[in-house]
Short mmCIF file of C-alpha atoms in Angstrom, two decimals:
data_model
loop_
_atom_site.label_atom_id
_atom_site.label_comp_id
_atom_site.label_asym_id
_atom_site.label_seq_id
_atom_site.Cartn_x
_atom_site.Cartn_y
_atom_site.Cartn_z
CA UNK A 1 0.08 -0.12 -0.42
CA UNK A 2 2.69 2.25 0.74
CA UNK A 3 4.48 1.83 -2.66
CA UNK A 4 1.11 2.22 -4.51
CA UNK A 5 0.62 5.61 -2.44
CA UNK A 6 4.22 6.46 -3.65
CA UNK A 7 3.51 6.03 -7.12
CA UNK A 8 0.24 8.18 -7.13
CA UNK A 9 1.76 10.68 -5.64
CA UNK A 10 4.26 13.77 -6.81
CA UNK A 11 7.79 13.77 -6.72
CA UNK A 12 8.72 15.36 -3.18
CA UNK A 13 5.93 14.12 -1.51
CA UNK A 14 5.99 12.64 2.11
CA UNK A 15 4.53 9.32 0.55
CA UNK A 16 7.65 8.86 -1.42
CA UNK A 17 10.17 9.23 1.51
CA UNK A 18 9.63 6.05 2.56
CA UNK A 19 11.30 4.42 -0.31
CA UNK A 20 14.30 6.07 -2.55
CA UNK A 21 12.69 7.96 -5.70
CA UNK A 22 15.30 9.93 -7.67
CA UNK A 23 15.24 12.19 -11.03
CA UNK A 24 17.23 10.66 -13.65
CA UNK A 25 20.93 11.93 -14.75
CA UNK A 26 21.28 13.29 -18.22
CA UNK A 27 19.46 16.31 -19.71
CA UNK A 28 16.20 14.20 -20.46
CA UNK A 29 16.62 12.51 -16.77
CA UNK A 30 16.70 9.00 -18.71
CA UNK A 31 19.85 7.51 -17.17
CA UNK A 32 19.78 5.58 -13.85
CA UNK A 33 20.45 7.82 -10.72
CA UNK A 34 23.37 5.46 -9.72
CA UNK A 35 25.70 2.75 -11.62
CA UNK A 36 25.05 0.51 -8.89
CA UNK A 37 24.45 -3.15 -10.32
CA UNK A 38 21.54 -5.40 -8.68
CA UNK A 39 22.46 -8.49 -6.70
CA UNK A 40 20.05 -10.41 -9.04
CA UNK A 41 21.96 -9.00 -11.69
CA UNK A 42 20.96 -5.82 -14.03
CA UNK A 43 20.01 -2.35 -13.14
CA UNK A 44 19.05 -0.96 -9.45
CA UNK A 45 16.89 1.37 -10.48
CA UNK A 46 13.06 1.35 -12.67
CA UNK A 47 11.48 4.45 -13.92
CA UNK A 48 8.30 5.41 -13.28
CA UNK A 49 5.20 7.07 -15.15
CA UNK A 50 3.58 10.12 -14.25
CA UNK A 51 -0.46 10.41 -14.28
CA UNK A 52 -0.27 11.74 -17.80
CA UNK A 53 2.17 8.83 -19.06
CA UNK A 54 5.10 10.72 -19.34
CA UNK A 55 8.38 9.20 -17.76
CA UNK A 56 8.82 10.28 -14.22
CA UNK A 57 11.47 9.53 -11.51
CA UNK A 58 13.31 6.38 -10.63
CA UNK A 59 13.15 4.21 -7.90
CA UNK A 60 15.88 1.91 -6.06
CA UNK A 61 15.72 -1.71 -5.66
CA UNK A 62 18.96 -3.66 -4.99
CA UNK A 63 16.82 -7.01 -6.07
CA UNK A 64 13.72 -7.37 -8.09
CA UNK A 65 11.71 -4.13 -9.43
CA UNK A 66 8.89 -5.73 -7.36
CA UNK A 67 10.96 -5.15 -4.41
CA UNK A 68 11.40 -1.48 -3.94
CA UNK A 69 13.92 -0.64 -1.26
CA UNK A 70 12.85 0.94 1.82
CA UNK A 71 14.52 4.12 3.22
CA UNK A 72 15.30 2.85 6.72
CA UNK A 73 16.30 6.51 7.90
CA UNK A 74 12.42 7.10 8.09
CA UNK A 75 10.70 6.74 11.11
CA UNK A 76 7.71 4.77 9.63
CA UNK A 77 10.14 1.96 8.57
CA UNK A 78 11.53 1.46 11.70
CA UNK A 79 8.07 1.55 13.50
CA UNK A 80 6.64 -0.88 11.17
CA UNK A 81 9.52 -3.68 11.41
CA UNK A 82 9.28 -3.32 15.36
CA UNK A 83 5.29 -3.92 14.96
CA UNK A 84 5.85 -6.90 12.61
CA UNK A 85 8.43 -8.45 14.91
CA UNK A 86 6.17 -7.96 18.31
CA UNK A 87 3.26 -9.22 15.79
CA UNK A 88 5.15 -12.86 15.62
CA UNK A 89 6.77 -12.94 18.94
CA UNK A 90 3.58 -12.28 20.54
CA UNK A 91 2.16 -15.34 18.80
CA UNK A 92 5.15 -17.57 20.15
CA UNK A 93 7.58 -17.34 17.21
CA UNK A 94 10.98 -18.56 18.85
CA UNK A 95 12.35 -16.41 16.25
CA UNK A 96 13.13 -14.57 12.81
CA UNK A 97 15.42 -14.59 9.99
CA UNK A 98 16.45 -11.66 8.69
CA UNK A 99 16.69 -11.29 4.99
CA UNK A 100 19.68 -9.84 3.43
CA UNK A 101 20.62 -8.38 6.60
CA UNK A 102 23.74 -6.20 6.07
CA UNK A 103 21.71 -4.06 3.12
CA UNK A 104 19.06 -2.00 4.78
CA UNK A 105 20.85 1.54 5.58
CA UNK A 106 21.97 3.67 2.45
CA UNK A 107 23.97 6.64 2.36
CA UNK A 108 21.45 9.29 1.79
CA UNK A 109 23.57 10.76 -0.66
CA UNK A 110 23.75 7.67 -3.04
CA UNK A 111 27.01 7.98 -4.16
CA UNK A 112 28.57 5.45 -6.64
CA UNK A 113 30.71 2.87 -5.09
CA UNK A 114 33.93 3.80 -6.97
CA UNK A 115 33.37 7.31 -5.20
CA UNK A 116 33.96 6.53 -1.48
CA UNK A 117 36.99 5.69 0.33
CA UNK A 118 37.94 1.81 0.92
CA UNK A 119 37.01 0.79 4.39
CA UNK A 120 34.83 -0.58 7.20
CA UNK A 121 31.14 0.97 6.93
CA UNK A 122 32.12 3.01 4.27
CA UNK A 123 29.96 1.26 1.52
CA UNK A 124 26.83 3.08 0.07
CA UNK A 125 24.52 -0.08 0.92
CA UNK A 126 26.32 -2.51 2.59
CA UNK A 127 27.53 -3.25 5.80
CA UNK A 128 27.00 0.54 7.17
CA UNK A 129 27.22 1.31 10.71
CA UNK A 130 24.10 2.75 11.27
CA UNK A 131 22.48 -0.86 11.07
CA UNK A 132 23.78 -1.71 14.48
CA UNK A 133 21.49 0.78 16.23
CA UNK A 134 18.33 -0.81 14.41
CA UNK A 135 19.39 -4.37 15.50
CA UNK A 136 20.01 -3.11 18.80
CA UNK A 137 16.47 -1.90 19.01
CA UNK A 138 15.15 -5.26 17.86
CA UNK A 139 17.26 -6.98 20.29
CA UNK A 140 15.96 -4.98 23.19
CA UNK A 141 12.05 -6.07 21.96
CA UNK A 142 13.23 -9.88 21.83
CA UNK A 143 14.86 -9.51 25.26
CA UNK A 144 11.54 -8.47 26.87
CA UNK A 145 9.89 -11.60 26.40
CA UNK A 146 10.44 -13.95 29.12
CA UNK A 147 11.42 -16.80 27.21
CA UNK A 148 14.40 -16.64 24.47
CA UNK A 149 13.31 -15.18 21.34
CA UNK A 150 16.20 -15.55 18.65
CA UNK A 151 17.52 -13.29 16.01
CA UNK A 152 19.05 -14.84 13.08
CA UNK A 153 20.90 -12.62 10.34
CA UNK A 154 21.35 -13.58 6.85
CA UNK A 155 25.06 -11.79 6.76
CA UNK A 156 27.32 -12.02 3.55
CA UNK A 157 30.09 -10.58 4.73
CA UNK A 158 33.35 -11.22 3.83
CA UNK A 159 35.50 -10.04 7.02
CA UNK A 160 35.54 -11.82 10.01
CA UNK A 161 35.51 -9.04 12.34
CA UNK A 162 32.65 -7.10 10.69
CA UNK A 163 30.50 -9.99 10.63
CA UNK A 164 31.05 -10.42 14.46
CA UNK A 165 30.13 -6.92 15.23
CA UNK A 166 26.47 -7.94 14.53
CA UNK A 167 26.70 -10.50 17.11
CA UNK A 168 27.43 -8.49 20.12
CA UNK A 169 25.12 -9.18 23.24
CA UNK A 170 22.88 -6.27 22.47
CA UNK A 171 22.29 -7.20 18.74
CA UNK A 172 21.53 -10.28 17.04
CA UNK A 173 21.92 -13.65 18.83
CA UNK A 174 23.46 -15.47 15.51
CA UNK A 175 24.07 -15.39 11.57
CA UNK A 176 24.83 -17.60 8.80
CA UNK A 177 28.28 -18.56 8.24
CA UNK A 178 28.83 -18.15 4.52
CA UNK A 179 32.39 -18.44 4.35
CA UNK A 180 32.52 -21.94 5.53
CA UNK A 181 29.66 -23.04 3.32
CA UNK A 182 31.20 -21.52 0.23
CA UNK A 183 34.82 -23.09 0.84
CA UNK A 184 36.11 -25.58 -1.54
CA UNK A 185 36.43 -29.39 -0.50
CA UNK A 186 39.77 -28.92 0.80
CA UNK A 187 41.36 -29.33 4.14
CA UNK A 188 43.38 -26.18 4.26
CA UNK A 189 40.68 -23.68 2.99
CA UNK A 190 38.08 -25.38 5.46
CA UNK A 191 40.81 -25.32 8.58
CA UNK A 192 41.12 -21.61 7.95
CA UNK A 193 37.34 -20.88 7.60
CA UNK A 194 36.73 -23.03 10.71
CA UNK A 195 39.83 -21.01 12.56
CA UNK A 196 38.61 -17.73 11.65
CA UNK A 197 35.09 -18.14 12.25
CA UNK A 198 35.82 -19.29 16.10
CA UNK A 199 38.24 -16.72 16.64
CA UNK A 200 36.33 -14.04 15.45
CA UNK A 201 33.04 -15.17 17.73
CA UNK A 202 35.21 -15.62 20.53
CA UNK A 203 35.12 -11.90 22.02
CA UNK A 204 31.32 -11.39 21.26
CA UNK A 205 30.60 -14.55 23.23
CA UNK A 206 27.95 -15.56 20.30
CA UNK A 207 27.81 -19.24 19.00
CA UNK A 208 29.52 -20.02 15.62
CA UNK A 209 27.24 -21.56 13.24
CA UNK A 210 27.96 -23.87 10.27
CA UNK A 211 25.68 -24.50 7.40
CA UNK A 212 26.34 -26.41 3.85
CA UNK A 213 23.86 -24.74 1.86
CA UNK A 214 20.52 -23.00 1.65
CA UNK A 215 17.86 -21.78 -0.74
CA UNK A 216 20.37 -19.53 -2.72
CA UNK A 217 23.14 -22.17 -3.27
CA UNK A 218 23.79 -25.42 -5.29
CA UNK A 219 23.52 -28.38 -3.38
CA UNK A 220 26.57 -29.92 -1.42
CA UNK A 221 25.95 -33.36 -3.68
CA UNK A 222 26.19 -31.34 -6.97
CA UNK A 223 28.71 -28.89 -5.95
CA UNK A 224 31.24 -31.22 -4.28
CA UNK A 225 31.01 -33.54 -7.53
CA UNK A 226 32.65 -30.82 -9.65
CA UNK A 227 36.07 -29.75 -10.46
CA UNK A 228 35.44 -26.51 -8.61
CA UNK A 229 33.58 -27.58 -5.37
CA UNK A 230 33.64 -23.86 -4.06
CA UNK A 231 30.88 -21.52 -4.12
CA UNK A 232 30.22 -17.89 -5.52
CA UNK A 233 27.57 -16.00 -7.07
CA UNK A 234 29.94 -14.39 -9.60
CA UNK A 235 31.28 -17.75 -11.04
CA UNK A 236 27.77 -19.77 -10.69
CA UNK A 237 26.98 -20.89 -14.50
CA UNK A 238 24.98 -23.67 -15.98
CA UNK A 239 25.89 -27.17 -15.46
CA UNK A 240 29.21 -28.57 -16.11
CA UNK A 241 30.16 -32.19 -15.68
CA UNK A 242 28.98 -33.41 -12.23
CA UNK A 243 29.93 -36.69 -10.04
CA UNK A 244 26.87 -37.20 -8.23
CA UNK A 245 28.20 -40.40 -6.65
CA UNK A 246 31.63 -38.53 -5.38
CA UNK A 247 29.87 -35.34 -4.45
CA UNK A 248 27.28 -37.47 -2.30
CA UNK A 249 30.40 -39.15 -0.68
CA UNK A 250 32.01 -35.67 0.23
CA UNK A 251 28.71 -34.07 1.27
CA UNK A 252 27.62 -36.98 3.72
CA UNK A 253 31.47 -36.42 5.13
CA UNK A 254 30.66 -32.59 5.14
CA UNK A 255 27.87 -33.16 7.33
CA UNK A 256 29.54 -35.02 9.72
CA UNK A 257 32.24 -32.25 9.86
CA UNK A 258 29.75 -29.58 10.33
CA UNK A 259 27.78 -31.63 12.94
CA UNK A 260 30.90 -31.84 15.07
CA UNK A 261 32.02 -28.39 15.17
CA UNK A 262 31.20 -26.02 18.30
CA UNK A 263 28.03 -23.92 17.78
CA UNK A 264 24.69 -24.06 15.93
CA UNK A 265 23.96 -25.95 13.03
CA UNK A 266 21.64 -25.11 10.43
CA UNK A 267 20.35 -27.84 7.84
CA UNK A 268 18.67 -26.75 4.66
CA UNK A 269 15.76 -28.71 3.64
CA UNK A 270 16.79 -31.66 1.53
CA UNK A 271 20.56 -31.79 2.54
CA UNK A 272 19.42 -34.51 4.95
CA UNK A 273 18.03 -36.73 2.02
CA UNK A 274 21.21 -36.15 -0.05
CA UNK A 275 19.35 -34.41 -3.04
CA UNK A 276 21.26 -33.27 -5.78
CA UNK A 277 20.77 -30.09 -7.83
CA UNK A 278 17.85 -30.10 -10.24
CA UNK A 279 19.73 -28.51 -13.48
CA UNK A 280 17.38 -29.73 -16.44
CA UNK A 281 14.19 -27.77 -15.60
CA UNK A 282 12.54 -26.86 -18.53
CA UNK A 283 12.93 -22.76 -19.12
CA UNK A 284 9.15 -22.58 -19.17
CA UNK A 285 9.22 -23.28 -15.79
CA UNK A 286 12.00 -21.47 -14.49
CA UNK A 287 11.11 -18.57 -12.15
CA UNK A 288 14.32 -16.94 -10.38
CA UNK A 289 15.10 -13.47 -11.01
CA UNK A 290 18.67 -13.95 -10.75
CA UNK A 291 18.33 -16.06 -14.20
CA UNK A 292 16.28 -13.77 -16.25
CA UNK A 293 18.00 -10.77 -15.29
CA UNK A 294 21.15 -12.26 -16.04
CA UNK A 295 20.07 -13.03 -19.44
CA UNK A 296 20.18 -16.43 -18.57
CA UNK A 297 23.88 -16.53 -17.94
CA UNK A 298 23.22 -17.43 -14.02
CA UNK A 299 21.16 -20.79 -13.83
CA UNK A 300 19.51 -19.31 -11.00
CA UNK A 301 18.17 -20.76 -7.97
CA UNK A 302 15.47 -23.04 -8.93
CA UNK A 303 17.50 -26.33 -9.04
CA UNK A 304 18.04 -26.34 -4.91
CA UNK A 305 14.26 -25.17 -4.27
CA UNK A 306 12.56 -28.09 -5.98
CA UNK A 307 10.00 -29.50 -3.29
CA UNK A 308 11.08 -32.65 -1.55
CA UNK A 309 10.29 -36.12 -2.12
CA UNK A 310 8.51 -37.51 0.81
CA UNK A 311 6.99 -41.39 -0.89
CA UNK A 312 5.81 -42.93 -3.45
CA UNK A 313 7.78 -44.06 -6.87
CA UNK A 314 6.60 -41.05 -9.10
CA UNK A 315 5.88 -36.96 -8.89
CA UNK A 316 5.07 -35.40 -6.94
CA UNK A 317 6.24 -38.05 -4.61
CA UNK A 318 3.85 -37.42 -1.64
CA UNK A 319 4.36 -33.43 -1.56
CA UNK A 320 0.72 -32.83 -2.50
CA UNK A 321 -1.45 -35.31 -0.86
CA UNK A 322 -3.65 -35.07 -4.42
CA UNK A 323 -1.09 -35.32 -6.92
CA UNK A 324 -1.15 -31.76 -7.98
CA UNK A 325 2.21 -31.01 -9.73
CA UNK A 326 4.29 -28.81 -7.51
CA UNK A 327 5.53 -25.77 -9.42
CA UNK A 328 8.95 -26.88 -9.81
CA UNK A 329 9.35 -30.35 -11.49
CA UNK A 330 10.74 -33.24 -9.08
CA UNK A 331 13.23 -35.56 -11.11
CA UNK A 332 12.08 -39.21 -11.53
CA UNK A 333 15.05 -40.40 -10.52
CA UNK A 334 14.28 -38.99 -6.67
CA UNK A 335 12.08 -41.97 -6.22
CA UNK A 336 15.22 -43.51 -4.67
CA UNK A 337 16.06 -40.50 -2.43
CA UNK A 338 12.44 -40.23 -0.46
CA UNK A 339 12.06 -40.09 3.02
CA UNK A 340 10.09 -43.64 2.75
CA UNK A 341 12.63 -45.17 1.00
CA UNK A 342 15.69 -43.40 3.13
CA UNK A 343 14.09 -43.97 6.62
CA UNK A 344 13.92 -47.92 5.80
CA UNK A 345 17.30 -48.07 4.56
CA UNK A 346 20.04 -47.63 7.67
CA UNK A 347 22.91 -47.13 5.31
CA UNK A 348 20.97 -43.81 3.75
CA UNK A 349 21.73 -40.14 4.03
CA UNK A 350 18.73 -39.32 6.12
CA UNK A 351 19.81 -42.16 8.76
CA UNK A 352 23.37 -40.76 8.83
CA UNK A 353 21.80 -37.36 9.69
CA UNK A 354 19.40 -38.80 12.20
CA UNK A 355 22.87 -40.88 13.78
CA UNK A 356 24.66 -37.84 14.04
CA UNK A 357 22.10 -35.57 15.57
CA UNK A 358 21.34 -37.97 17.99
CA UNK A 359 25.17 -38.44 19.08
CA UNK A 360 25.08 -34.45 19.08
CA UNK A 361 22.33 -33.99 21.06
CA UNK A 362 23.60 -36.39 24.06
CA UNK A 363 27.24 -36.10 23.99
CA UNK A 364 28.41 -33.33 26.46
CA UNK A 365 31.78 -33.18 24.31
CA UNK A 366 29.77 -31.81 21.28
CA UNK A 367 27.40 -29.83 23.29
CA UNK A 368 30.10 -27.66 25.42
CA UNK A 369 33.49 -28.98 24.32
CA UNK A 370 36.17 -26.70 22.77
CA UNK A 371 38.00 -27.53 19.64
CA UNK A 372 41.54 -28.40 19.72
CA UNK A 373 43.13 -29.65 16.29
CA UNK A 374 44.92 -32.94 16.10
CA UNK A 375 48.37 -33.53 14.65
CA UNK A 376 48.42 -35.33 10.87
CA UNK A 377 48.82 -34.97 7.46
CA UNK A 378 48.01 -31.79 5.71
CA UNK A 379 44.98 -32.92 3.68
CA UNK A 380 43.17 -34.58 7.10
CA UNK A 381 41.18 -32.73 9.12
CA UNK A 382 41.32 -34.18 12.79
CA UNK A 383 40.01 -32.29 16.06
CA UNK A 384 39.12 -33.12 19.52
CA UNK A 385 36.21 -31.87 21.26
CA UNK A 386 36.70 -31.81 24.96
CA UNK A 387 38.82 -34.85 26.11
CA UNK A 388 37.11 -38.04 24.79
CA UNK A 389 35.45 -37.17 21.17
CA UNK A 390 37.28 -36.62 17.75
CA UNK A 391 36.17 -35.94 14.41
CA UNK A 392 38.67 -36.85 11.40
CA UNK A 393 38.02 -36.27 7.67
CA UNK A 394 40.31 -37.53 5.18
CA UNK A 395 40.30 -34.86 1.92
CA UNK A 396 43.10 -36.72 0.57
CA UNK A 397 43.14 -39.11 -2.45
CA UNK A 398 44.34 -41.94 -0.28
CA UNK A 399 43.82 -43.92 2.89
CA UNK A 400 45.08 -42.40 6.36
CA UNK A 401 45.74 -43.65 9.54
CA UNK A 402 43.39 -43.17 12.65
CA UNK A 403 44.55 -41.56 16.14
CA UNK A 404 44.02 -43.80 18.61
CA UNK A 405 40.69 -44.52 20.00
CA UNK A 406 38.47 -47.06 22.11
CA UNK A 407 35.30 -46.72 19.80
CA UNK A 408 34.03 -45.88 16.50
CA UNK A 409 30.93 -43.67 16.67
CA UNK A 410 30.11 -42.72 13.52
CA UNK A 411 31.08 -43.03 9.85
CA UNK A 412 30.07 -41.01 6.69
CA UNK A 413 31.11 -44.20 4.52
CA UNK A 414 31.41 -47.50 5.70
CA UNK A 415 34.87 -49.28 6.13
CA UNK A 416 36.56 -52.09 8.11
CA UNK A 417 37.66 -49.40 10.97
CA UNK A 418 41.46 -49.32 10.23
CA UNK A 419 42.52 -47.07 7.52
CA UNK A 420 40.10 -44.10 6.72
CA UNK A 421 38.98 -43.94 2.91
CA UNK A 422 39.35 -40.79 0.91
CA UNK A 423 36.22 -38.59 1.28
CA UNK A 424 35.49 -39.87 4.44
CA UNK A 425 34.52 -38.42 7.98
CA UNK A 426 34.22 -40.56 11.44
CA UNK A 427 33.47 -39.83 14.50
CA UNK A 428 35.96 -41.16 17.50
CA UNK A 429 35.74 -42.08 21.05
CA UNK A 430 39.34 -41.38 22.39
#
């Protein structure tokens, strides 16, 4: 309603102050007010029409034109979001996830990115220091409830120290750790990310978080089966050759690694089933604006958003009880990956997740123990939690010896218990 009122109001009106309306550049004002690039690809400005049909002002949208950016300097915006927060917390919501949490506030002068000095908090619309006042006010609201209500930030920030500032005791409780998620399947890269994460979280006393994928990212089974096992939006392109057998083996090992680390774990729906990225969705069914606004260069995110297979031997695999086809097509091969099939298979990825979460929930070392790296080859990640629990992940190309232990608790790939095979993780009782 606010945006409709803004479109119907003249330039400079109070209704437009809740958003970012600006005249265009150039003699005809037909050039975008800034040269910013959208996170979905393409321009960040869309031109409006005046009531008489002539071209009007432009409005800002860092993402889709259907998502005009709000002006967080306006008191109405802050008051409305605080009201929305209270609405859900009053109804018992355990917490909220804050999408694109580092992108709310803009420099009112809207400078070009290249025109501002390099340095923390200087970007025109990313990670600005004014954000912390907003989240402190939200934390005060969350803390006003008698039981814990958690604020979770989606923060894509490469600087671990800037990331941790959002997790100070009076701000967000926790945030997604995307550096770890984007790591290649390389021991040195993963270890560096783990160390940086734990070091950044320690001063602010917030729990570190671990996540392997989400609704924006190529699924681990597919990602780990490619020559380039890392993830970045800039490098995301249409399907390349993928070894799904290798990818699933690594994804299972990565799951045990993530679940053994200190802190909180986030699991994206379908990872517990070992689902792969669906990369042959017909063009007529694609919906993600990242695909269309990139001119088809970016394959989009629909491939990781295909509805889950629950039961049966054909689509929609129980996702709709009346057989209605979902908005995205499910591969026929998912008949082997349904919850129904995997629940009956002790060796399935679903039962691996269930077993690991069960151990994680009841083992004091995994709840409270600190992390200490164990000596070993550079391509092996081995660490101890507390005194008697260890996780060992073999990222090398050959089998590796295990440290002395009294029990083998869980393994991502079956083996004889002696030499740890490549791309395999194991939990040990020391």
